[in-house]
Amino acid sequence: MSGLFDPFDLRGLELGNRIVMAPLTRSRSGPNRIPNSLMGTYYAQRASAGLIISEATTVGEMANGWVETPGLYTREQSEAWKPVVAAVHEKGGKIFAQLWHTGRASHSDFHGGKLPVAPSSIAIHDQEPRKTNLGPRPNDVPRALETSEISGVVADYSRAASLAREAGFDGVEIHGANGYLVDQFLQSKTNHRTDEYGGSIENRYRFLDEVTTAVAAVFGANRVGVRISPNGCFNDMGSPDYRETFLHVATQLDRFGLAYLHVVDGLAFGFHGLGEPMLLSEFRKVFHGPLMGNCGYTREDADARVRSGDADLIAFGRDFISTPDLVERFRNNWPLNPPSDMSVWYSHGPEGYVDFPAFSQ
Ligand SMILES: Cc1cc2nc3c(=O)[nH]c(=O)nc-3n(C[C@H](O)[C@H](O)[C@H](O)COP(=O)(O)O)c2cc1C
């Protein structure tokens, strides 16, 4: 059995190892949401990962819901991504763009006073206030998308995929996790629609199916990954029928021949507690393509999961923030840098971003 440091053939894309840099929002794109050379430096420092998944990158104006995150909905943004992607490629790395629509996890401050959109008019409860460019705000009650609007949102994903392709990305990951728009459609807690996009599990899955079909038409399904978080409670998620829902999702996605299914299986970022957590081994039974695990993994757990055959790839988030040369450190058993202070996660500028040192003996 292969281990964490063995190469991996991701449906024709050769990865140097099985260690993936997880998508990490870092809010360094400025108010116009345009990537820049600082981001190129940051990603290039981490290019020894087998694969980098970019920070969540929005597919349109209404998709925005976080301060100073990048977009992929204008030519200017796609042009600005080019040198960032090239910096990773020059170091021999591979990079996918994570495509993001925040849905109800946004705020009217981001949309000139217009309410954020979602499958249903159900607000986020009991979570931290939303941070907007104007300060902390209570969560809005979102506006439910009209049935006739949904094809336009799917088209936004398609345009974002085209722009990602022009920018040189090796592929895209559809952000279907952590309570953002795709997850809001999938889960019964947030989708109370009575049209063909709500009600049954099959109907709730329809939006993701359409987005995947649209994006795969641009990139080829073998360059499209999907991220899901069946166990998570971030953004007030967690539905009693989570197991049936996510097994259906994985079974349906299996038909596409995707690059991978990325399952946030670990509980380190919160657990809805509605039953037993879903395991990678359950997904293995219904999804036959490459499988990626994430959340709270150590080098040892990750290697064991890959060797046992439960996962092909493991993504690391916080370790990659503080330790740019994570692969070399893991490979050589060198100590990692101390964890980053949370205050730098979404701060702006180079501090706490590109100033974590590589290992020196
Ligand atoms: C600062 C920060 C930003 C994050 N941004 C994203 C994101 O943009 N997209 C996403 O899917 N997950 C995001 N996550 C979740 C991570 O991808 C990952 O699931 C989480 O850090 C758990 O993995 P770890 O235990 O290896 O850190 C973020 C996490 C952190 C700490």
Coordinates of C-alpha atoms and ligand atoms in Angstrom, one line a residue:
M1 CA 0.0 0.0 0.0
S2 CA 1.2 3.5 -0.8
G3 CA 1.9 6.0 1.9
L4 CA 1.6 9.8 2.3
F5 CA 4.9 10.5 0.5
D6 CA 4.2 8.4 -2.6
P7 CA 3.1 10.1 -5.8
F8 CA -0.5 10.0 -6.9
D9 CA -2.0 9.8 -10.3
L10 CA -5.1 12.2 -9.9
R11 CA -6.9 11.0 -13.0
G12 CA -4.0 11.9 -15.3
L13 CA -2.5 14.8 -13.2
E14 CA 0.7 13.6 -11.5
L15 CA 0.9 14.7 -7.8
G16 CA 4.3 14.4 -6.1
N17 CA 2.8 13.2 -2.8
R18 CA -0.6 12.7 -1.1
I19 CA -0.4 15.8 1.1
V20 CA -2.8 18.5 0.0
M21 CA -3.0 22.1 1.1
A22 CA -6.6 22.6 2.3
P23 CA -8.5 25.7 1.0
L24 CA -7.8 28.5 3.4
T25 CA -9.4 31.9 3.3
R26 CA -6.8 34.5 4.2
S27 CA -8.4 37.8 3.1
R28 CA -5.3 39.3 1.4
S29 CA -7.0 40.3 -1.9
G30 CA -8.0 43.8 -1.0
P31 CA -11.4 45.4 -1.2
N32 CA -11.6 44.9 -5.0
R33 CA -11.1 41.1 -4.6
I34 CA -8.2 41.0 -7.0
P35 CA -5.3 38.5 -6.4
N36 CA -1.8 40.0 -6.1
S37 CA 1.9 39.2 -5.9
L38 CA 1.8 38.7 -2.1
M39 CA -0.6 35.8 -2.7
G40 CA 1.8 34.4 -5.4
T41 CA 4.6 34.4 -2.8
Y42 CA 2.4 32.7 -0.2
Y43 CA 1.3 29.9 -2.5
A44 CA 4.7 29.4 -4.0
Q45 CA 6.2 28.9 -0.5
R46 CA 3.7 26.0 -0.1
A47 CA 4.1 24.5 -3.6
S48 CA 5.7 21.2 -2.4
A49 CA 2.2 20.1 -1.4
G50 CA 1.1 17.4 -3.8
L51 CA -1.9 19.7 -4.6
I52 CA -2.8 23.1 -3.4
I53 CA -6.5 24.0 -3.2
S54 CA -6.9 27.8 -3.3
E55 CA -8.7 29.8 -0.7
A56 CA -12.4 30.0 -1.4
T57 CA -12.9 32.2 -4.5
T58 CA -16.3 33.7 -5.3
V59 CA -18.2 33.1 -8.5
G60 CA -20.1 36.4 -8.6
E61 CA -21.0 39.6 -6.7
M62 CA -23.9 38.0 -4.8
A63 CA -21.5 35.1 -3.9
N64 CA -19.4 37.4 -1.8
G65 CA -19.7 37.2 2.0
W66 CA -16.3 37.7 3.5
V67 CA -14.0 40.7 3.7
E68 CA -11.2 40.9 1.0
T69 CA -11.5 37.4 -0.4
P70 CA -10.7 36.9 -4.1
G71 CA -13.1 36.4 -7.0
L72 CA -13.2 34.7 -10.4
Y73 CA -16.0 36.6 -12.0
T74 CA -14.2 39.3 -14.0
R75 CA -11.4 39.2 -16.5
E76 CA -9.3 41.5 -14.3
Q77 CA -9.5 38.9 -11.5
S78 CA -8.6 36.0 -13.9
E79 CA -5.7 38.0 -15.3
A80 CA -4.5 38.7 -11.8
W81 CA -4.7 35.0 -10.9
K82 CA -2.3 34.1 -13.8
P83 CA 1.0 35.1 -12.0
V84 CA -0.2 33.4 -8.8
V85 CA -0.9 30.2 -10.6
A86 CA 2.4 30.5 -12.5
A87 CA 4.4 31.0 -9.3
V88 CA 3.1 27.6 -8.1
H89 CA 3.8 25.9 -11.4
E90 CA 7.3 27.3 -11.5
K91 CA 8.0 25.5 -8.2
G92 CA 6.6 22.3 -9.7
G93 CA 3.3 22.5 -7.8
K94 CA -0.3 21.9 -8.8
I95 CA -3.2 24.2 -7.9
F96 CA -7.0 24.0 -8.1
A97 CA -9.3 27.0 -7.5
Q98 CA -12.0 26.5 -4.9
L99 CA -15.3 28.0 -6.3
W100 CA -17.5 29.6 -3.6
H101 CA -20.9 31.1 -3.2
T102 CA -21.6 32.0 0.4
G103 CA -25.4 32.1 0.1
R104 CA -27.1 33.0 3.4
A105 CA -23.6 33.2 5.1
S106 CA -23.3 36.6 3.6
H107 CA -24.7 40.0 4.6
S108 CA -26.6 42.8 2.9
D109 CA -23.6 45.1 3.7
F110 CA -21.7 43.2 0.9
H111 CA -24.6 43.9 -1.6
G112 CA -25.4 47.5 -1.2
G113 CA -28.3 46.7 1.2
K114 CA -29.7 43.8 -0.9
L115 CA -30.4 40.7 1.1
P116 CA -28.1 37.7 0.6
V117 CA -29.7 34.8 -1.3
A118 CA -30.3 31.2 -0.2
P119 CA -32.5 28.2 -1.0
S120 CA -34.9 29.3 1.8
S121 CA -35.4 32.3 4.0
I122 CA -33.8 30.8 7.0
A123 CA -31.2 32.8 8.9
I124 CA -28.1 31.5 10.6
H125 CA -28.7 31.2 14.4
D126 CA -26.5 31.1 17.4
Q127 CA -23.2 31.9 15.6
E128 CA -20.7 34.7 15.8
P129 CA -21.9 37.9 14.2
R130 CA -21.1 38.3 10.5
K131 CA -18.0 40.4 9.9
T132 CA -18.5 42.9 7.1
N133 CA -16.5 45.8 5.8
L134 CA -18.6 47.9 8.2
G135 CA -18.1 45.8 11.3
P136 CA -19.8 42.9 13.1
R137 CA -23.5 42.5 12.2
P138 CA -26.3 40.1 13.2
N139 CA -27.1 37.6 10.5
D140 CA -29.7 38.6 7.9
V141 CA -32.7 36.5 7.0
P142 CA -31.8 35.7 3.4
R143 CA -34.1 36.0 0.4
A144 CA -35.1 32.6 -1.1
L145 CA -33.9 32.3 -4.7
E146 CA -36.8 32.1 -7.3
T147 CA -36.7 28.9 -9.3
S148 CA -36.1 30.9 -12.4
E149 CA -32.9 32.5 -10.9
I150 CA -31.1 29.2 -10.2
S151 CA -29.9 28.6 -13.7
G152 CA -28.2 32.0 -13.5
V153 CA -26.3 31.0 -10.4
V154 CA -25.2 27.7 -12.1
A155 CA -24.0 29.9 -15.0
D156 CA -21.9 31.9 -12.5
Y157 CA -20.1 28.7 -11.6
S158 CA -19.6 27.9 -15.3
R159 CA -18.1 31.4 -15.9
A160 CA -15.8 31.0 -12.9
A161 CA -14.6 27.7 -14.2
S162 CA -13.8 29.2 -17.6
L163 CA -12.0 32.1 -15.9
A164 CA -10.1 29.6 -13.7
R165 CA -9.1 27.7 -16.8
E166 CA -7.9 30.8 -18.6
A167 CA -5.9 31.7 -15.4
G168 CA -4.0 28.4 -15.7
F169 CA -5.5 26.5 -12.8
D170 CA -5.1 22.7 -13.0
G171 CA -8.7 22.3 -12.0
V172 CA -11.4 23.5 -9.7
E173 CA -13.0 22.3 -6.4
I174 CA -16.7 23.1 -5.9
H175 CA -17.1 24.3 -2.3
G176 CA -20.0 22.1 -1.1
A177 CA -19.0 22.2 2.5
N178 CA -19.2 24.3 5.7
G179 CA -22.8 25.7 5.3
Y180 CA -22.3 27.8 2.1
L181 CA -24.7 27.8 -0.8
V182 CA -24.3 24.3 -2.1
D183 CA -24.5 22.8 1.4
Q184 CA -27.5 25.0 2.1
F185 CA -29.2 23.3 -0.9
L186 CA -28.2 19.8 0.1
Q187 CA -29.3 19.9 3.7
S188 CA -32.9 19.6 5.0
K189 CA -32.2 22.1 7.8
T190 CA -31.7 24.9 5.3
N191 CA -33.6 23.8 2.2
H192 CA -37.4 24.0 2.7
R193 CA -38.2 24.6 -1.0
T194 CA -41.2 23.0 -2.6
D195 CA -40.0 23.2 -6.2
E196 CA -37.7 20.7 -7.9
Y197 CA -34.7 22.0 -5.9
G198 CA -36.1 21.0 -2.5
G199 CA -38.1 18.4 -0.6
S200 CA -36.6 15.0 -1.4
I201 CA -32.9 14.3 -1.1
E202 CA -32.9 13.8 -4.9
N203 CA -34.3 17.4 -5.3
R204 CA -31.9 18.9 -2.8
Y205 CA -29.0 17.4 -4.6
R206 CA -30.1 18.8 -8.0
F207 CA -28.3 22.1 -7.6
L208 CA -25.0 20.5 -6.9
D209 CA -25.6 18.1 -9.9
E210 CA -26.2 21.1 -12.2
V211 CA -23.2 23.0 -10.9
T212 CA -21.0 19.9 -11.3
T213 CA -22.3 19.3 -14.8
A214 CA -21.7 22.9 -15.8
V215 CA -18.2 23.0 -14.4
A216 CA -17.2 19.6 -15.8
A217 CA -18.3 20.8 -19.2
V218 CA -15.5 23.5 -18.9
F219 CA -12.7 21.6 -17.3
G220 CA -13.5 17.9 -17.8
A221 CA -14.8 16.0 -14.8
N222 CA -11.3 14.6 -14.2
R223 CA -10.3 18.1 -13.2
V224 CA -13.2 18.9 -10.9
G225 CA -13.3 18.0 -7.2
V226 CA -16.2 18.5 -4.7
R227 CA -15.8 19.2 -1.0
I228 CA -18.5 18.2 1.5
S229 CA -18.7 18.3 5.3
P230 CA -21.3 15.7 6.5
N231 CA -20.3 16.0 10.1
G232 CA -19.9 19.8 10.5
C233 CA -22.0 22.4 12.4
F234 CA -20.1 25.5 11.2
N235 CA -22.6 28.2 9.9
D236 CA -25.4 26.5 11.9
M237 CA -25.5 23.3 9.9
G238 CA -26.4 19.7 10.7
S239 CA -29.5 17.9 9.6
P240 CA -31.1 14.8 11.1
D241 CA -31.0 13.0 7.7
Y242 CA -27.3 13.8 7.1
R243 CA -26.2 10.2 6.5
E244 CA -28.8 9.4 3.8
T245 CA -28.2 12.8 2.2
F246 CA -24.5 12.6 1.9
L247 CA -24.4 8.9 0.9
H248 CA -26.8 9.9 -1.9
V249 CA -24.6 12.9 -2.8
A250 CA -21.5 10.7 -3.0
T251 CA -23.3 8.0 -5.0
Q252 CA -24.5 10.5 -7.5
L253 CA -21.2 12.3 -7.8
D254 CA -19.5 8.9 -8.5
R255 CA -21.1 8.9 -12.0
F256 CA -19.1 11.9 -13.1
G257 CA -15.6 10.4 -12.9
L258 CA -14.4 13.4 -10.8
A259 CA -10.9 14.3 -9.9
Y260 CA -11.8 13.6 -6.3
L261 CA -14.4 13.8 -3.5
H262 CA -13.1 15.8 -0.5
V263 CA -14.7 14.9 2.7
V264 CA -14.2 17.0 5.8
D265 CA -14.5 13.9 8.0
G266 CA -12.7 15.0 11.2
L267 CA -14.5 16.7 14.0
A268 CA -11.8 19.2 15.0
F269 CA -13.9 22.1 13.7
G270 CA -17.1 21.1 15.4
F271 CA -19.6 18.2 15.1
H272 CA -23.4 18.5 14.8
G273 CA -23.8 15.5 17.2
L274 CA -26.9 14.2 15.5
G275 CA -25.6 10.6 15.4
E276 CA -22.4 8.8 14.7
P277 CA -20.0 10.8 12.6
M278 CA -19.7 9.7 9.0
L279 CA -16.4 7.9 8.1
L280 CA -14.3 7.9 5.0
S281 CA -14.8 4.1 4.8
E282 CA -18.6 4.7 4.3
F283 CA -17.8 7.0 1.3
R284 CA -15.4 4.5 -0.1
K285 CA -18.2 2.0 -0.5
V286 CA -20.2 4.4 -2.8
F287 CA -17.6 6.6 -4.3
H288 CA -15.0 4.8 -6.4
G289 CA -12.8 7.7 -7.5
P290 CA -10.0 9.4 -5.5
L291 CA -11.0 10.3 -1.9
M292 CA -9.5 13.0 0.2
G293 CA -9.9 13.4 4.0
N294 CA -9.4 16.4 6.2
C295 CA -9.7 18.0 9.6
G296 CA -7.5 17.5 12.6
Y297 CA -5.2 15.0 10.9
T298 CA -1.6 14.5 12.2
R299 CA 1.2 13.1 9.9
E300 CA 0.7 9.7 11.6
D301 CA -3.1 9.6 11.2
A302 CA -2.8 10.7 7.6
D303 CA -0.2 8.2 6.7
A304 CA -2.2 5.4 8.4
R305 CA -5.4 6.4 6.5
V306 CA -3.6 6.4 3.2
R307 CA -1.9 3.0 3.9
S308 CA -5.2 1.4 5.1
G309 CA -6.8 2.4 1.8
D310 CA -9.5 4.6 3.4
A311 CA -8.1 7.7 1.7
D312 CA -5.9 8.5 -1.3
L313 CA -5.1 12.1 -0.2
I314 CA -5.2 14.0 3.1
A315 CA -5.6 17.8 3.2
F316 CA -4.0 19.9 6.0
G317 CA -5.2 23.4 6.8
R318 CA -3.8 25.1 9.8
D319 CA -0.4 23.3 9.6
F320 CA 0.1 24.8 6.2
I321 CA -0.6 28.3 7.5
S322 CA 2.3 28.2 10.0
T323 CA 4.6 25.7 8.2
P324 CA 5.1 26.5 4.5
D325 CA 7.5 23.5 4.0
L326 CA 5.1 21.1 5.7
V327 CA 5.9 18.2 3.3
E328 CA 9.6 18.4 3.9
R329 CA 9.1 18.6 7.7
F330 CA 6.8 15.6 7.7
R331 CA 9.1 13.6 5.4
N332 CA 12.2 14.3 7.5
N333 CA 10.5 14.2 10.9
W334 CA 11.5 17.8 11.5
P335 CA 9.5 19.8 14.0
L336 CA 6.7 22.1 12.7
N337 CA 6.6 25.8 13.5
P338 CA 4.3 26.8 16.4
P339 CA 0.7 27.1 15.3
S340 CA -0.3 30.5 14.0
D341 CA -2.2 33.0 16.1
M342 CA -5.8 33.2 15.0
S343 CA -5.5 37.0 14.8
V344 CA -3.5 36.6 11.6
W345 CA -5.8 34.3 9.8
Y346 CA -7.9 37.0 8.1
S347 CA -5.7 40.0 8.8
H348 CA -4.4 42.0 5.8
G349 CA -0.8 42.3 4.6
P350 CA 2.3 40.1 4.8
E351 CA 2.5 39.7 8.6
G352 CA 1.3 36.3 9.6
Y353 CA 1.1 35.3 6.0
V354 CA 4.4 35.0 4.2
D355 CA 6.8 35.3 7.1
F356 CA 6.7 31.8 8.6
P357 CA 10.2 30.4 8.1
A358 CA 11.1 27.2 6.3
F359 CA 13.2 24.7 8.3
S360 CA 16.9 25.4 8.6
Q361 CA 19.2 22.9 10.3
Ligands
LIG1 C1 -8.1 30.4 8.5 C2 -8.9 29.3 7.9 C3 -9.5 29.6 6.7 C4 -10.3 28.6 6.1 N1 -10.9 28.8 4.8 C5 -11.5 27.8 4.2 C6 -12.0 28.0 2.8 O1 -11.7 29.0 2.2 N2 -12.6 27.0 2.2 C7 -12.9 25.8 2.9 O2 -13.5 24.9 2.3 N3 -12.4 25.6 4.2 C8 -11.8 26.6 4.8 N4 -11.2 26.3 6.0 C9 -11.3 25.0 6.6 C10 -10.0 24.2 6.3 O3 -9.9 23.9 4.9 C11 -9.9 22.9 7.0 O4 -11.1 22.2 6.8 C12 -9.7 23.1 8.5 O5 -8.6 24.0 8.8 C13 -9.4 21.8 9.2 O6 -8.2 21.2 8.8 P1 -6.9 21.2 9.7 O7 -7.3 20.5 11.0 O8 -5.9 20.5 8.9 O9 -6.6 22.7 9.9 C14 -10.5 27.3 6.7 C15 -9.9 27.1 7.9 C16 -9.1 28.1 8.5 C17 -8.4 27.8 9.8

